[in-house]
XYZ file of C-alpha atoms in Angstrom:
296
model
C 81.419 93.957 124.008
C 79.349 91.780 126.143
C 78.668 88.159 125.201
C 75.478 87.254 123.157
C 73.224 85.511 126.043
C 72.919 81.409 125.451
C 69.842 80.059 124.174
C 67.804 78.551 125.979
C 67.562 74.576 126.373
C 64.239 73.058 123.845
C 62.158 70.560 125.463
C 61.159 67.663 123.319
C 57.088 67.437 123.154
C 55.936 64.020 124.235
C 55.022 61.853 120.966
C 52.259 59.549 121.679
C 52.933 55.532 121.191
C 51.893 54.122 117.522
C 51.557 50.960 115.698
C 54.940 49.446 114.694
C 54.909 50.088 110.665
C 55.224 46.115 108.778
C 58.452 45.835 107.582
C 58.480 46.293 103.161
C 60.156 43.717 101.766
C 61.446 45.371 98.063
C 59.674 43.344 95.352
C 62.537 41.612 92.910
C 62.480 42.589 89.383
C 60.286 41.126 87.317
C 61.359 38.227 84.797
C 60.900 38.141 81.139
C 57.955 36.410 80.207
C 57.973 33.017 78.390
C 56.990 32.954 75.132
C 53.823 31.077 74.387
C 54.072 27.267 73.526
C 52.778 26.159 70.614
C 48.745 26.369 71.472
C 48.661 28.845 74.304
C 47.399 32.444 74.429
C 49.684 35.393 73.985
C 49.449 37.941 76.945
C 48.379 41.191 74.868
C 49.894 43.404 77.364
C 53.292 41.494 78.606
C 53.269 38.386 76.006
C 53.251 35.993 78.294
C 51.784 32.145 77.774
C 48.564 30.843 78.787
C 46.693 27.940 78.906
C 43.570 28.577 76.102
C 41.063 28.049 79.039
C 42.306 30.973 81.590
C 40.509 34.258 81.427
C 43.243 36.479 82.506
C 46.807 36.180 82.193
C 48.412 34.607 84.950
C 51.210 36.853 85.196
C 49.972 40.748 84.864
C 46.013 39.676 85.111
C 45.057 41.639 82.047
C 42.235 40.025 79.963
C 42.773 37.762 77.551
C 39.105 37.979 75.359
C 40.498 39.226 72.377
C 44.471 37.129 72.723
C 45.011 34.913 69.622
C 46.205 31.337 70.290
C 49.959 30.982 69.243
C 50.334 28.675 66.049
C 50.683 25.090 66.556
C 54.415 23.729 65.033
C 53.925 21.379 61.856
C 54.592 18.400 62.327
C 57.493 18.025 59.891
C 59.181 20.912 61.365
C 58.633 18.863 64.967
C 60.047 15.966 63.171
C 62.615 17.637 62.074
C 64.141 19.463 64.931
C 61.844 22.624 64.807
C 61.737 24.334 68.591
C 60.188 27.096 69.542
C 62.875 30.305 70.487
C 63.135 30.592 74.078
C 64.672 32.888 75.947
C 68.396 31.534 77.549
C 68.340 32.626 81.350
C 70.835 35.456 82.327
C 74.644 32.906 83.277
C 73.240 30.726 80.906
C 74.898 29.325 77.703
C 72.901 28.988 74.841
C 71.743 25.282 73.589
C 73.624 25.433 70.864
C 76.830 26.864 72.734
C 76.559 23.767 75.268
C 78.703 21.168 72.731
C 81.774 20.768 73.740
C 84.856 20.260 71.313
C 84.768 17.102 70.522
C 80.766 16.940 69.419
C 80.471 20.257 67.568
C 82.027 19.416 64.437
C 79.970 16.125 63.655
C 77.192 17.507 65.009
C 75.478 19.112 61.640
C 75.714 15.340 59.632
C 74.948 13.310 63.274
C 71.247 15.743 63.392
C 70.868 15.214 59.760
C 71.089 11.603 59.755
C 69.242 11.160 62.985
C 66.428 13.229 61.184
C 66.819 10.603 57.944
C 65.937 7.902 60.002
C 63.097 9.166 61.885
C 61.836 10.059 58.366
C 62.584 6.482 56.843
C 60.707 4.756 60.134
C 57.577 7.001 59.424
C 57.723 5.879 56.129
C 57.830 2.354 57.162
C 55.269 2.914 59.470
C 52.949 4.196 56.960
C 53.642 1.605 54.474
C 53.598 -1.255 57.133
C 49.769 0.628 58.089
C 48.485 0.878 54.515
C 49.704 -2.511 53.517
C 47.849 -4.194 56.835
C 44.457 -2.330 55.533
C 44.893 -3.228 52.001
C 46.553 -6.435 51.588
C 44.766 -9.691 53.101
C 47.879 -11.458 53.219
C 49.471 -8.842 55.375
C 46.958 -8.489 57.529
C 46.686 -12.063 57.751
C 50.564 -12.663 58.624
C 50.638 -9.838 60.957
C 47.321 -11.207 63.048
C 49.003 -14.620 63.265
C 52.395 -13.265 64.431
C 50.463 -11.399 67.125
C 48.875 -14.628 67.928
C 51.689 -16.532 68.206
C 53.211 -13.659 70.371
C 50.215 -14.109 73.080
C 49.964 -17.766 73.000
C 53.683 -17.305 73.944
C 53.762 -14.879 76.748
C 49.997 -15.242 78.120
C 48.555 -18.467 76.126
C 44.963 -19.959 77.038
C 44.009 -23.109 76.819
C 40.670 -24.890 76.071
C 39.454 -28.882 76.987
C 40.465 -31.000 74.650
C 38.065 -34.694 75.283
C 38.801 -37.819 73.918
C 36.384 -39.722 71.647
C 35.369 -43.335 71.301
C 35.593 -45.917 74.317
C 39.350 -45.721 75.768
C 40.928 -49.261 76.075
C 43.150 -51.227 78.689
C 42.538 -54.099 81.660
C 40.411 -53.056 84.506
C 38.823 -54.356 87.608
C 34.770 -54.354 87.765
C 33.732 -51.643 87.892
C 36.728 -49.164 87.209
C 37.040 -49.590 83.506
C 39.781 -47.560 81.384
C 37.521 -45.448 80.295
C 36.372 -44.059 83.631
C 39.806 -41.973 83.655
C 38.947 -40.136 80.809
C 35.005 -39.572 81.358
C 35.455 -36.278 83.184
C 34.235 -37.350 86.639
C 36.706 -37.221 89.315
C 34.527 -39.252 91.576
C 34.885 -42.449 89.155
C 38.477 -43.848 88.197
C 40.292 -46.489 86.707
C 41.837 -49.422 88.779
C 44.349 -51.820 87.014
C 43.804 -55.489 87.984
C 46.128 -56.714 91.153
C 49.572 -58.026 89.869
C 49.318 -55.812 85.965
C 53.312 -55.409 85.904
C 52.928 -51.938 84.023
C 49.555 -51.176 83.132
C 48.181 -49.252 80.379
C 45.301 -47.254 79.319
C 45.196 -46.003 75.489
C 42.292 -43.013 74.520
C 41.829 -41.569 71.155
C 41.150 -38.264 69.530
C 38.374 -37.385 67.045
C 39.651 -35.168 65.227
C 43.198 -34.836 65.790
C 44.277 -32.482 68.476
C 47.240 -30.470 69.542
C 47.672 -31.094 72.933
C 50.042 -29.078 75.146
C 49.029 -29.989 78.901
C 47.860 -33.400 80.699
C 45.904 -33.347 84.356
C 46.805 -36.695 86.132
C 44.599 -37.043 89.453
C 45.867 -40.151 91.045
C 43.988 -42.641 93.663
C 40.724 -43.503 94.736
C 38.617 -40.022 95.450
C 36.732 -41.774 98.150
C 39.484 -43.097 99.837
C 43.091 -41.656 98.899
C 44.831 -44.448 100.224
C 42.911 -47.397 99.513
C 45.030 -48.365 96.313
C 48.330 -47.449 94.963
C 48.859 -44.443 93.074
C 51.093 -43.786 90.318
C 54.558 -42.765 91.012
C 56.452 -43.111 87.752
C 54.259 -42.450 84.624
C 54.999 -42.605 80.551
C 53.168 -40.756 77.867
C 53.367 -41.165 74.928
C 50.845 -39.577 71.916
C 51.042 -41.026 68.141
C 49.788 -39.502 64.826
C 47.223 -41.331 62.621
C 49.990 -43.062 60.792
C 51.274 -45.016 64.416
C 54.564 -42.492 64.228
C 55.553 -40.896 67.991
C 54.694 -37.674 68.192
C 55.861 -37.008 71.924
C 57.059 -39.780 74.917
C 58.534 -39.018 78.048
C 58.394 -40.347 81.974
C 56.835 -38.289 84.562
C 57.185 -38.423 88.086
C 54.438 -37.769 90.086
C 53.420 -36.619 93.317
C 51.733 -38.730 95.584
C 48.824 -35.991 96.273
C 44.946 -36.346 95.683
C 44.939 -32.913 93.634
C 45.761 -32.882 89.565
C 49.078 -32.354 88.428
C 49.690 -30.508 85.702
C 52.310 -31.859 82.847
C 54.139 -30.372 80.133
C 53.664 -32.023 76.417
C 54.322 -30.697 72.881
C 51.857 -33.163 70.615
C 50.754 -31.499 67.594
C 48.386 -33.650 65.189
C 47.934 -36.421 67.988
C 45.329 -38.891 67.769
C 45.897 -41.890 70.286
C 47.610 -41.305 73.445
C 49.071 -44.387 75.705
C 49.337 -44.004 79.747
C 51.695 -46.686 81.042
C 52.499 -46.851 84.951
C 56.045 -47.505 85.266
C 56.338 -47.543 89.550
C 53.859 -47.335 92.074
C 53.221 -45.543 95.823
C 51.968 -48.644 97.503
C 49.257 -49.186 100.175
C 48.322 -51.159 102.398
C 44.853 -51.973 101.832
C 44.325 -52.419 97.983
C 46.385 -53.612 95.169
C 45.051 -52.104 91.881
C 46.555 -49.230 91.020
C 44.220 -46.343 90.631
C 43.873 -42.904 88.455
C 40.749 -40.382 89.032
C 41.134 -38.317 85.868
C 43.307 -37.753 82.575
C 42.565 -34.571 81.361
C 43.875 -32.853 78.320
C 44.259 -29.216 77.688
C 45.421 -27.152 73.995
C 46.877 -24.139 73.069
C 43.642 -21.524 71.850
């Protein structure tokens, strides 16, 4: 028999040019959704959490009009341990599967007495409230230890001004007092050869002092007398006993310098020059201003 003729060869038709398609990129799968927190809206359609103010829920969009708010925890369940069940992520362990060996058998008793305590501090708390409301003499200790506390860490201090006319030798002119009068353009000048002069001031009614300001020299001319070098305080109660002495040693600079006392109840204080910065113009030693500063 003859052979069956060969077909004959197909011709592609010409496919005109088109816009590349974008590439799909396969969406993963979806996560469970969170339960709500304590306070948020619960998704009606996938249960998600939302914040009370959105609209729509922020993961599927549906509305949330009608969503109830999830109940808030009390607070003794907070208190005592009470979370809220959330969903462990897939390769995750549980929270309670995370212990190892050597914690999970003391565990129960350690989260039982860790719960006692927070209890017993409320308590405390409570009581230490009530009785600073109710008692006067609580509230009256407590306000003074949180005095104390700030005088401590930040204290102020207020002016504390002597009374009466201060006493000791001066030239004319630069009396005793004129180192306690508040003026720094005035000041004291102990007569030319005083071996260790001394001023005494007093205070009306008896103060606690806890800083001195010594400005030294003549404010109108620095160097026109000797300054103090070496100084001693020394502050007495209204019976004549010592309530504080010590030596300073002072700079030889026209601006105050500040010095540490502890004088509770004082009512005379004594400034004695020990040792001079000489000059070489005058000879009377010379102090601008005493100051003297308490504790508010």
């Amino acid at each position: 028999p003859a052979a069956p003729p060969e077909p004959a060869a197909v011709q592609p038709a010409a496919v005109r040019p088109a816009a590349e398609r974008p590439h799909v990129t396969p969406r993963p799968a979806a996560a469970e959704p969170e339960p709500p927190r304590p306070g948020e809206i619960a998704c009606p359609n996938c249960g998600g959490g939302n914040d009370p103010a959105r609209r729509f829920c922020r993961r599927c969009g549906t509305s949330l009009a009608a969503a109830p708010a999830a109940p808030r925890i009390p607070w003794w369940r907070r208190l005592l341990g009470g979370r809220r069940n959330v969903a462990t992520p897939a390769g995750e362990r549980p929270r309670s599967m995370r212990r190892d060996a050597s914690g999970a058998a003391g565990g129960g008793a350690g989260s039982v007495l860790r719960n006692l305590v927070s209890l017993l501090l409320v308590a405390a708390l409570a009581a230490a409230a009530t009785g600073y409301v109710v008692l006067p003499s609580v509230h009256k200790g407590v306000n003074d230890l949180v005095g104390q506390i700030r005088m401590t860490v930040a204290p102020n201090y207020v002016v504390v001004d002597t009374a009466g006319q201060a006493q000791g030798a001066g030239i004319a002119g630069h009396p005793a007092q004129a180192a306690f009068d508040g003026f720094n353009n005035t000041y004291w000048a102990a007569p030319a050869g005083a071996g260790r002069p001394a001023i005494v001031a007093h205070f009306t009614p008896a103060a606690d002092v806890a800083k001195v300001l010594v400005t030294s020299g003549d404010p109108a001319d620095f160097q026109a007398q000797p300054r103090p070098r070496t100084i001693r305080l020394e502050f007495l109660d209204s019976g004549g006993a010592t309530l504080f002495s010590h030596d300073f040693d002072l700079q030889d600079t026209k601006d105050p310098q500040t010095l540490d006392v502890s004088a509770s109840g004082a009512v005379e204080v004594r400034l004695t020059v020990l040792t001079v910065y000489a000059s070489i113009k005058g000879s009377s030693v010379s102090i601008a201003e005493v100051e003297f500063r308490a504790r508010d």
